[in-house]
Amino acid sequence: GAPRAASVAAAAQLRRRLESELEDIRGAGTWKSERVIASRQGPHIRLAGGGAGIINFCANNYLGLSSHPEVIRAAVEALEKFGAGLSSVRFICGTQSIHKDLEEKIARFHQREDAILYASCFDANAGIFEALLTPEDAVLSDELNHASIIDGIRLCKANKYRYKHMDMQDLEAKLKEAQKHRLRLVATDGAFSMDGDIAPLREICQLAQKYDALVFIDECHATGFLGPNGRGTDELLGVMDKVTIINSTLGKALGGAAGGYTTGPTPLIDLLRQRSRPYLFSNSLPPAVVGCASKALDLLMESNAIAQSMAAKTQRFRSKMTAAGFTISGKDHPICPVMLGDARLASVMAEDMLNRGIYVIGFSYPVVPKGKARIRVQISAVHSDEDIDRCVEAFTEVGRKHGAL
Ligand code: PLP
């Protein structure tokens, strides 16, 4: 009868609207397509429908642990011993000994009091600000912070200040303005993923001290490999005792499976377990995922050799590319954006690199500012020197061909 006809009409209307919106995305040239990988993640991958032996330079697999044999074995063992998953959130019946062990290990790794696990760092960022800050408080956020920090801040009722990217004068001005609030929290990515630049944490911490503020860092692109022991940006810049809260991911350098966490003072972690919505209302991390991350941390705490080897590979790529005439943004970070300016140039060069067996991705507006198109290269500890040299050679050939050099 009538209700059914109405719902059919509504579904047809929805379909038309969605198709038109998709057409707009294609028309704007911002459509994101996904290449399908038919092998494990690693320095060398096989693409579905052909393409074997492709050298992969666009994963966040900074330490090469995503397919490390010991990490895989730990996942299999955890799967067999603890099952596929908990079918529950943590506070009902979803906490196993491995979750508590991993939280303790994360806190020890970062030299913090305690830690809490989430299904992702996106969730950790979505949960923390609302749980911690009230309308009496203020949050001061770098304008280029990751989308998940921006969304997390949107969800909280604190007073919001946005300072210019890594601009300490602007941060100081905003801190002065924010003195009227009860608590001030400065929030920044430790390392910014589009530019490979590292937040000036020493200066941020000095300002935080001067204006009685707390510092929060998102260490997704730093945990495991920045600093002498891979502890992150705070270790690299000598401010481990001055940063109060760290959020980071288990889905990049630490095994690459999934998961995120907050680490910091015990009462904060206790409060998050009571109040943080993505923690309270989402399933526990699967044992296999916990096993991967736990083994990755063991490997890093045993030795800093993997982190050091990644730093040496990064140095090799950055210096050879600079000598070849390219401009690489950022400093000493395995995210190496090859700056090209023109969006079309970035896209055709990335395509041509793949024809030469090198998988890299071009980024252009609106992901990065207009006129700042680039190809982002990410170095991993498991790239061989030969892989790096082949990448530089391909860039040089392709760059000459398309007039970028
Ligand atoms: N924060 C930053 C800076 C990131 O780059 C990412 C991942 O892209 C996230 C948070 C989200 O991490 P996850 O993949 O664990 O949700």
PDB file of N, CA and C in Angstrom, residues 70-156:
ATOM      1  N   GLU A  70      57.946 -12.320  14.175  1.00  0.00           N
ATOM      2  CA  GLU A  70      57.635 -12.462  15.621  1.00  0.00           C
ATOM      3  C   GLU A  70      56.304 -11.802  15.975  1.00  0.00           C
ATOM      4  N   VAL A  71      55.994 -10.720  15.254  1.00  0.00           N
ATOM      5  CA  VAL A  71      54.723 -10.018  15.498  1.00  0.00           C
ATOM      6  C   VAL A  71      53.566 -10.913  15.040  1.00  0.00           C
ATOM      7  N   ILE A  72      53.736 -11.529  13.881  1.00  0.00           N
ATOM      8  CA  ILE A  72      52.687 -12.420  13.361  1.00  0.00           C
ATOM      9  C   ILE A  72      52.504 -13.622  14.305  1.00  0.00           C
ATOM     10  N   ARG A  73      53.628 -14.180  14.771  1.00  0.00           N
ATOM     11  CA  ARG A  73      53.531 -15.345  15.665  1.00  0.00           C
ATOM     12  C   ARG A  73      52.801 -14.968  16.969  1.00  0.00           C
ATOM     13  N   ALA A  74      53.117 -13.764  17.479  1.00  0.00           N
ATOM     14  CA  ALA A  74      52.464 -13.331  18.725  1.00  0.00           C
ATOM     15  C   ALA A  74      50.957 -13.183  18.512  1.00  0.00           C
ATOM     16  N   ALA A  75      50.563 -12.723  17.322  1.00  0.00           N
ATOM     17  CA  ALA A  75      49.130 -12.563  17.033  1.00  0.00           C
ATOM     18  C   ALA A  75      48.447 -13.922  16.984  1.00  0.00           C
ATOM     19  N   VAL A  76      49.101 -14.884  16.339  1.00  0.00           N
ATOM     20  CA  VAL A  76      48.514 -16.227  16.210  1.00  0.00           C
ATOM     21  C   VAL A  76      48.375 -16.856  17.608  1.00  0.00           C
ATOM     22  N   GLU A  77      49.416 -16.696  18.425  1.00  0.00           N
ATOM     23  CA  GLU A  77      49.362 -17.277  19.771  1.00  0.00           C
ATOM     24  C   GLU A  77      48.226 -16.649  20.597  1.00  0.00           C
ATOM     25  N   ALA A  78      48.094 -15.317  20.487  1.00  0.00           N
ATOM     26  CA  ALA A  78      47.032 -14.639  21.254  1.00  0.00           C
ATOM     27  C   ALA A  78      45.663 -15.068  20.747  1.00  0.00           C
ATOM     28  N   LEU A  79      45.545 -15.240  19.442  1.00  0.00           N
ATOM     29  CA  LEU A  79      44.277 -15.678  18.854  1.00  0.00           C
ATOM     30  C   LEU A  79      43.907 -17.056  19.388  1.00  0.00           C
ATOM     31  N   GLU A  80      44.899 -17.951  19.407  1.00  0.00           N
ATOM     32  CA  GLU A  80      44.618 -19.317  19.853  1.00  0.00           C
ATOM     33  C   GLU A  80      44.303 -19.373  21.347  1.00  0.00           C
ATOM     34  N   LYS A  81      45.052 -18.606  22.129  1.00  0.00           N
ATOM     35  CA  LYS A  81      44.875 -18.684  23.578  1.00  0.00           C
ATOM     36  C   LYS A  81      43.652 -17.896  24.064  1.00  0.00           C
ATOM     37  N   PHE A  82      43.413 -16.704  23.445  1.00  0.00           N
ATOM     38  CA  PHE A  82      42.371 -15.813  23.986  1.00  0.00           C
ATOM     39  C   PHE A  82      41.153 -15.664  23.076  1.00  0.00           C
ATOM     40  N   GLY A  83      41.185 -16.306  21.907  1.00  0.00           N
ATOM     41  CA  GLY A  83      39.998 -16.286  21.048  1.00  0.00           C
ATOM     42  C   GLY A  83      39.973 -15.123  20.074  1.00  0.00           C
ATOM     43  N   ALA A  84      38.910 -15.106  19.261  1.00  0.00           N
ATOM     44  CA  ALA A  84      38.806 -14.104  18.191  1.00  0.00           C
ATOM     45  C   ALA A  84      38.490 -12.723  18.745  1.00  0.00           C
ATOM     46  N   GLY A  85      37.681 -12.681  19.799  1.00  0.00           N
ATOM     47  CA  GLY A  85      37.318 -11.378  20.331  1.00  0.00           C
ATOM     48  C   GLY A  85      36.451 -11.534  21.557  1.00  0.00           C
ATOM     49  N   LEU A  86      36.078 -10.411  22.155  1.00  0.00           N
ATOM     50  CA  LEU A  86      35.422 -10.441  23.467  1.00  0.00           C
ATOM     51  C   LEU A  86      33.908 -10.317  23.396  1.00  0.00           C
ATOM     52  N   SER A  87      33.364  -9.943  22.259  1.00  0.00           N
ATOM     53  CA  SER A  87      31.908  -9.753  22.155  1.00  0.00           C
ATOM     54  C   SER A  87      31.393  -8.878  23.296  1.00  0.00           C
ATOM     55  N   SER A  88      32.189  -7.894  23.652  1.00  0.00           N
ATOM     56  CA  SER A  88      31.803  -7.058  24.800  1.00  0.00           C
ATOM     57  C   SER A  88      32.673  -5.805  24.846  1.00  0.00           C
ATOM     58  N   VAL A  89      32.146  -4.794  25.514  1.00  0.00           N
ATOM     59  CA  VAL A  89      32.990  -3.648  25.849  1.00  0.00           C
ATOM     60  C   VAL A  89      33.841  -4.019  27.068  1.00  0.00           C
ATOM     61  N   ARG A  90      34.810  -3.170  27.364  1.00  0.00           N
ATOM     62  CA  ARG A  90      35.747  -3.505  28.433  1.00  0.00           C
ATOM     63  C   ARG A  90      35.065  -3.671  29.786  1.00  0.00           C
ATOM     64  N   PHE A  91      34.156  -2.735  30.141  1.00  0.00           N
ATOM     65  CA  PHE A  91      33.676  -2.709  31.536  1.00  0.00           C
ATOM     66  C   PHE A  91      32.590  -3.751  31.816  1.00  0.00           C
ATOM     67  N   ILE A  92      32.084  -4.410  30.781  1.00  0.00           N
ATOM     68  CA  ILE A  92      31.096  -5.459  31.056  1.00  0.00           C
ATOM     69  C   ILE A  92      31.824  -6.799  31.197  1.00  0.00           C
ATOM     70  N   CYS A  93      32.289  -7.383  30.112  1.00  0.00           N
ATOM     71  CA  CYS A  93      33.115  -8.581  30.322  1.00  0.00           C
ATOM     72  C   CYS A  93      34.172  -8.669  29.236  1.00  0.00           C
ATOM     73  N   GLY A  94      34.783  -7.516  28.930  1.00  0.00           N
ATOM     74  CA  GLY A  94      35.705  -7.473  27.794  1.00  0.00           C
ATOM     75  C   GLY A  94      37.156  -7.200  28.139  1.00  0.00           C
ATOM     76  N   THR A  95      37.548  -7.355  29.398  1.00  0.00           N
ATOM     77  CA  THR A  95      38.953  -7.102  29.746  1.00  0.00           C
ATOM     78  C   THR A  95      39.653  -8.425  30.040  1.00  0.00           C
ATOM     79  N   GLN A  96      40.720  -8.699  29.278  1.00  0.00           N
ATOM     80  CA  GLN A  96      41.531  -9.899  29.544  1.00  0.00           C
ATOM     81  C   GLN A  96      42.882  -9.467  30.104  1.00  0.00           C
ATOM     82  N   SER A  97      43.616 -10.463  30.605  1.00  0.00           N
ATOM     83  CA  SER A  97      44.934 -10.142  31.177  1.00  0.00           C
ATOM     84  C   SER A  97      45.830  -9.468  30.124  1.00  0.00           C
ATOM     85  N   ILE A  98      45.673  -9.846  28.838  1.00  0.00           N
ATOM     86  CA  ILE A  98      46.551  -9.253  27.810  1.00  0.00           C
ATOM     87  C   ILE A  98      46.260  -7.761  27.607  1.00  0.00           C
ATOM     88  N   HIS A  99      45.009  -7.340  27.822  1.00  0.00           N
ATOM     89  CA  HIS A  99      44.699  -5.904  27.712  1.00  0.00           C
ATOM     90  C   HIS A  99      45.389  -5.134  28.841  1.00  0.00           C
ATOM     91  N   LYS A 100      45.324  -5.690  30.050  1.00  0.00           N
ATOM     92  CA  LYS A 100      45.971  -5.017  31.183  1.00  0.00           C
ATOM     93  C   LYS A 100      47.495  -5.008  31.001  1.00  0.00           C
ATOM     94  N   ASP A 101      48.041  -6.140  30.508  1.00  0.00           N
ATOM     95  CA  ASP A 101      49.497  -6.205  30.299  1.00  0.00           C
ATOM     96  C   ASP A 101      49.940  -5.174  29.261  1.00  0.00           C
ATOM     97  N   LEU A 102      49.163  -5.043  28.167  1.00  0.00           N
ATOM     98  CA  LEU A 102      49.552  -4.086  27.120  1.00  0.00           C
ATOM     99  C   LEU A 102      49.469  -2.648  27.640  1.00  0.00           C
ATOM    100  N   GLU A 103      48.455  -2.355  28.426  1.00  0.00           N
ATOM    101  CA  GLU A 103      48.339  -0.993  28.983  1.00  0.00           C
ATOM    102  C   GLU A 103      49.533  -0.688  29.891  1.00  0.00           C
ATOM    103  N   GLU A 104      49.921  -1.684  30.673  1.00  0.00           N
ATOM    104  CA  GLU A 104      51.075  -1.481  31.570  1.00  0.00           C
ATOM    105  C   GLU A 104      52.346  -1.268  30.736  1.00  0.00           C
ATOM    106  N   LYS A 105      52.446  -2.029  29.645  1.00  0.00           N
ATOM    107  CA  LYS A 105      53.649  -1.938  28.797  1.00  0.00           C
ATOM    108  C   LYS A 105      53.731  -0.575  28.090  1.00  0.00           C
ATOM    109  N   ILE A 106      52.578  -0.100  27.622  1.00  0.00           N
ATOM    110  CA  ILE A 106      52.538   1.217  26.949  1.00  0.00           C
ATOM    111  C   ILE A 106      52.983   2.316  27.919  1.00  0.00           C
ATOM    112  N   ALA A 107      52.444   2.256  29.148  1.00  0.00           N
ATOM    113  CA  ALA A 107      52.800   3.276  30.147  1.00  0.00           C
ATOM    114  C   ALA A 107      54.305   3.221  30.441  1.00  0.00           C
ATOM    115  N   ARG A 108      54.832   2.012  30.538  1.00  0.00           N
ATOM    116  CA  ARG A 108      56.273   1.850  30.825  1.00  0.00           C
ATOM    117  C   ARG A 108      57.099   2.385  29.651  1.00  0.00           C
ATOM    118  N   PHE A 109      56.666   2.067  28.436  1.00  0.00           N
ATOM    119  CA  PHE A 109      57.386   2.522  27.235  1.00  0.00           C
ATOM    120  C   PHE A 109      57.486   4.053  27.226  1.00  0.00           C
ATOM    121  N   HIS A 110      56.385   4.712  27.542  1.00  0.00           N
ATOM    122  CA  HIS A 110      56.362   6.187  27.488  1.00  0.00           C
ATOM    123  C   HIS A 110      56.805   6.829  28.807  1.00  0.00           C
ATOM    124  N   GLN A 111      57.117   5.991  29.807  1.00  0.00           N
ATOM    125  CA  GLN A 111      57.459   6.474  31.149  1.00  0.00           C
ATOM    126  C   GLN A 111      56.348   7.352  31.729  1.00  0.00           C
ATOM    127  N   ARG A 112      55.112   6.850  31.621  1.00  0.00           N
ATOM    128  CA  ARG A 112      53.955   7.544  32.187  1.00  0.00           C
ATOM    129  C   ARG A 112      53.316   6.638  33.248  1.00  0.00           C
ATOM    130  N   GLU A 113      52.324   7.183  33.989  1.00  0.00           N
ATOM    131  CA  GLU A 113      51.764   6.426  35.112  1.00  0.00           C
ATOM    132  C   GLU A 113      50.849   5.287  34.684  1.00  0.00           C
ATOM    133  N   ASP A 114      50.035   5.532  33.642  1.00  0.00           N
ATOM    134  CA  ASP A 114      49.057   4.498  33.260  1.00  0.00           C
ATOM    135  C   ASP A 114      48.660   4.731  31.804  1.00  0.00           C
ATOM    136  N   ALA A 115      47.922   3.775  31.246  1.00  0.00           N
ATOM    137  CA  ALA A 115      47.471   3.900  29.855  1.00  0.00           C
ATOM    138  C   ALA A 115      46.118   3.223  29.699  1.00  0.00           C
ATOM    139  N   ILE A 116      45.370   3.651  28.665  1.00  0.00           N
ATOM    140  CA  ILE A 116      44.061   3.070  28.363  1.00  0.00           C
ATOM    141  C   ILE A 116      43.990   2.799  26.867  1.00  0.00           C
ATOM    142  N   LEU A 117      43.483   1.613  26.526  1.00  0.00           N
ATOM    143  CA  LEU A 117      43.415   1.219  25.105  1.00  0.00           C
ATOM    144  C   LEU A 117      42.091   1.638  24.475  1.00  0.00           C
ATOM    145  N   TYR A 118      42.154   1.939  23.189  1.00  0.00           N
ATOM    146  CA  TYR A 118      40.951   2.207  22.385  1.00  0.00           C
ATOM    147  C   TYR A 118      41.030   1.366  21.103  1.00  0.00           C
ATOM    148  N   ALA A 119      39.915   1.325  20.367  1.00  0.00           N
ATOM    149  CA  ALA A 119      39.907   0.605  19.088  1.00  0.00           C
ATOM    150  C   ALA A 119      40.768   1.309  18.045  1.00  0.00           C
ATOM    151  N   SER A 120      41.019   2.611  18.244  1.00  0.00           N
ATOM    152  CA  SER A 120      41.856   3.368  17.300  1.00  0.00           C
ATOM    153  C   SER A 120      42.313   4.644  17.983  1.00  0.00           C
ATOM    154  N   CYS A 121      43.309   5.306  17.401  1.00  0.00           N
ATOM    155  CA  CYS A 121      43.689   6.618  17.951  1.00  0.00           C
ATOM    156  C   CYS A 121      42.626   7.640  17.591  1.00  0.00           C
ATOM    157  N   PHE A 122      41.919   7.398  16.483  1.00  0.00           N
ATOM    158  CA  PHE A 122      40.794   8.307  16.168  1.00  0.00           C
ATOM    159  C   PHE A 122      39.842   8.332  17.374  1.00  0.00           C
ATOM    160  N   ASP A 123      39.545   7.151  17.913  1.00  0.00           N
ATOM    161  CA  ASP A 123      38.655   7.079  19.080  1.00  0.00           C
ATOM    162  C   ASP A 123      39.290   7.730  20.314  1.00  0.00           C
ATOM    163  N   ALA A 124      40.584   7.516  20.503  1.00  0.00           N
ATOM    164  CA  ALA A 124      41.257   8.123  21.670  1.00  0.00           C
ATOM    165  C   ALA A 124      41.127   9.647  21.594  1.00  0.00           C
ATOM    166  N   ASN A 125      41.299  10.196  20.376  1.00  0.00           N
ATOM    167  CA  ASN A 125      41.177  11.647  20.206  1.00  0.00           C
ATOM    168  C   ASN A 125      39.715  12.099  20.316  1.00  0.00           C
ATOM    169  N   ALA A 126      38.801  11.252  19.871  1.00  0.00           N
ATOM    170  CA  ALA A 126      37.378  11.611  19.944  1.00  0.00           C
ATOM    171  C   ALA A 126      36.897  11.621  21.397  1.00  0.00           C
ATOM    172  N   GLY A 127      37.556  10.827  22.251  1.00  0.00           N
ATOM    173  CA  GLY A 127      37.058  10.662  23.614  1.00  0.00           C
ATOM    174  C   GLY A 127      37.656  11.586  24.650  1.00  0.00           C
ATOM    175  N   ILE A 128      38.900  12.033  24.416  1.00  0.00           N
ATOM    176  CA  ILE A 128      39.608  12.646  25.547  1.00  0.00           C
ATOM    177  C   ILE A 128      39.124  14.056  25.906  1.00  0.00           C
ATOM    178  N   PHE A 129      38.872  14.885  24.898  1.00  0.00           N
ATOM    179  CA  PHE A 129      38.607  16.305  25.205  1.00  0.00           C
ATOM    180  C   PHE A 129      37.275  16.465  25.941  1.00  0.00           C
ATOM    181  N   GLU A 130      36.248  15.726  25.465  1.00  0.00           N
ATOM    182  CA  GLU A 130      34.932  15.823  26.081  1.00  0.00           C
ATOM    183  C   GLU A 130      34.969  15.322  27.523  1.00  0.00           C
ATOM    184  N   ALA A 131      35.756  14.255  27.751  1.00  0.00           N
ATOM    185  CA  ALA A 131      35.809  13.692  29.101  1.00  0.00           C
ATOM    186  C   ALA A 131      36.577  14.603  30.065  1.00  0.00           C
ATOM    187  N   LEU A 132      37.553  15.320  29.532  1.00  0.00           N
ATOM    188  CA  LEU A 132      38.476  16.071  30.391  1.00  0.00           C
ATOM    189  C   LEU A 132      38.070  17.538  30.603  1.00  0.00           C
ATOM    190  N   LEU A 133      37.522  18.171  29.552  1.00  0.00           N
ATOM    191  CA  LEU A 133      37.338  19.625  29.595  1.00  0.00           C
ATOM    192  C   LEU A 133      35.869  20.022  29.707  1.00  0.00           C
ATOM    193  N   THR A 134      35.612  21.068  30.488  1.00  0.00           N
ATOM    194  CA  THR A 134      34.242  21.570  30.672  1.00  0.00           C
ATOM    195  C   THR A 134      34.169  23.000  30.116  1.00  0.00           C
ATOM    196  N   PRO A 135      32.983  23.626  30.144  1.00  0.00           N
ATOM    197  CA  PRO A 135      32.885  25.019  29.669  1.00  0.00           C
ATOM    198  C   PRO A 135      33.757  25.991  30.466  1.00  0.00           C
ATOM    199  N   GLU A 136      34.252  25.558  31.612  1.00  0.00           N
ATOM    200  CA  GLU A 136      35.141  26.432  32.400  1.00  0.00           C
ATOM    201  C   GLU A 136      36.572  26.426  31.853  1.00  0.00           C
ATOM    202  N   ASP A 137      36.889  25.452  30.980  1.00  0.00           N
ATOM    203  CA  ASP A 137      38.268  25.237  30.542  1.00  0.00           C
ATOM    204  C   ASP A 137      38.492  25.747  29.116  1.00  0.00           C
ATOM    205  N   ALA A 138      39.760  25.639  28.651  1.00  0.00           N
ATOM    206  CA  ALA A 138      40.088  26.079  27.290  1.00  0.00           C
ATOM    207  C   ALA A 138      41.017  25.076  26.639  1.00  0.00           C
ATOM    208  N   VAL A 139      40.871  24.908  25.315  1.00  0.00           N
ATOM    209  CA  VAL A 139      41.798  24.084  24.560  1.00  0.00           C
ATOM    210  C   VAL A 139      42.378  24.936  23.444  1.00  0.00           C
ATOM    211  N   LEU A 140      43.704  24.857  23.269  1.00  0.00           N
ATOM    212  CA  LEU A 140      44.402  25.645  22.250  1.00  0.00           C
ATOM    213  C   LEU A 140      44.999  24.661  21.270  1.00  0.00           C
ATOM    214  N   SER A 141      44.587  24.738  19.983  1.00  0.00           N
ATOM    215  CA  SER A 141      44.896  23.677  19.039  1.00  0.00           C
ATOM    216  C   SER A 141      45.625  24.222  17.813  1.00  0.00           C
ATOM    217  N   ASP A 142      46.676  23.542  17.378  1.00  0.00           N
ATOM    218  CA  ASP A 142      47.388  23.930  16.149  1.00  0.00           C
ATOM    219  C   ASP A 142      46.412  23.786  14.968  1.00  0.00           C
ATOM    220  N   GLU A 143      46.429  24.762  14.062  1.00  0.00           N
ATOM    221  CA  GLU A 143      45.436  24.757  12.977  1.00  0.00           C
ATOM    222  C   GLU A 143      45.590  23.556  12.037  1.00  0.00           C
ATOM    223  N   LEU A 144      46.774  22.933  12.025  1.00  0.00           N
ATOM    224  CA  LEU A 144      46.958  21.791  11.125  1.00  0.00           C
ATOM    225  C   LEU A 144      46.870  20.442  11.842  1.00  0.00           C
ATOM    226  N   ASN A 145      46.306  20.448  13.039  1.00  0.00           N
ATOM    227  CA  ASN A 145      46.160  19.176  13.764  1.00  0.00           C
ATOM    228  C   ASN A 145      45.316  18.185  12.967  1.00  0.00           C
ATOM    229  N   HIS A 146      45.530  16.906  13.254  1.00  0.00           N
ATOM    230  CA  HIS A 146      44.820  15.825  12.556  1.00  0.00           C
ATOM    231  C   HIS A 146      43.297  15.936  12.731  1.00  0.00           C
ATOM    232  N   ALA A 147      42.579  15.465  11.717  1.00  0.00           N
ATOM    233  CA  ALA A 147      41.108  15.534  11.706  1.00  0.00           C
ATOM    234  C   ALA A 147      40.490  14.972  12.994  1.00  0.00           C
ATOM    235  N   SER A 148      41.084  13.923  13.545  1.00  0.00           N
ATOM    236  CA  SER A 148      40.485  13.305  14.734  1.00  0.00           C
ATOM    237  C   SER A 148      40.618  14.211  15.958  1.00  0.00           C
ATOM    238  N   ILE A 149      41.666  15.029  16.022  1.00  0.00           N
ATOM    239  CA  ILE A 149      41.790  15.992  17.130  1.00  0.00           C
ATOM    240  C   ILE A 149      40.732  17.080  16.938  1.00  0.00           C
ATOM    241  N   ILE A 150      40.594  17.526  15.704  1.00  0.00           N
ATOM    242  CA  ILE A 150      39.600  18.569  15.403  1.00  0.00           C
ATOM    243  C   ILE A 150      38.203  18.064  15.781  1.00  0.00           C
ATOM    244  N   ASP A 151      37.887  16.831  15.411  1.00  0.00           N
ATOM    245  CA  ASP A 151      36.567  16.283  15.746  1.00  0.00           C
ATOM    246  C   ASP A 151      36.406  16.118  17.256  1.00  0.00           C
ATOM    247  N   GLY A 152      37.453  15.650  17.922  1.00  0.00           N
ATOM    248  CA  GLY A 152      37.390  15.476  19.380  1.00  0.00           C
ATOM    249  C   GLY A 152      37.136  16.799  20.070  1.00  0.00           C
ATOM    250  N   ILE A 153      37.794  17.852  19.592  1.00  0.00           N
ATOM    251  CA  ILE A 153      37.610  19.174  20.192  1.00  0.00           C
ATOM    252  C   ILE A 153      36.194  19.685  19.921  1.00  0.00           C
ATOM    253  N   ARG A 154      35.681  19.405  18.725  1.00  0.00           N
ATOM    254  CA  ARG A 154      34.303  19.808  18.407  1.00  0.00           C
ATOM    255  C   ARG A 154      33.304  19.220  19.401  1.00  0.00           C
ATOM    256  N   LEU A 155      33.584  18.006  19.867  1.00  0.00           N
ATOM    257  CA  LEU A 155      32.635  17.328  20.752  1.00  0.00           C
ATOM    258  C   LEU A 155      32.658  17.876  22.183  1.00  0.00           C
ATOM    259  N   CYS A 156      33.697  18.643  22.539  1.00  0.00           N
ATOM    260  CA  CYS A 156      33.774  19.100  23.930  1.00  0.00           C
ATOM    261  C   CYS A 156      33.224  20.519  24.056  1.00  0.00           C
TER     262      CYS A 156
END
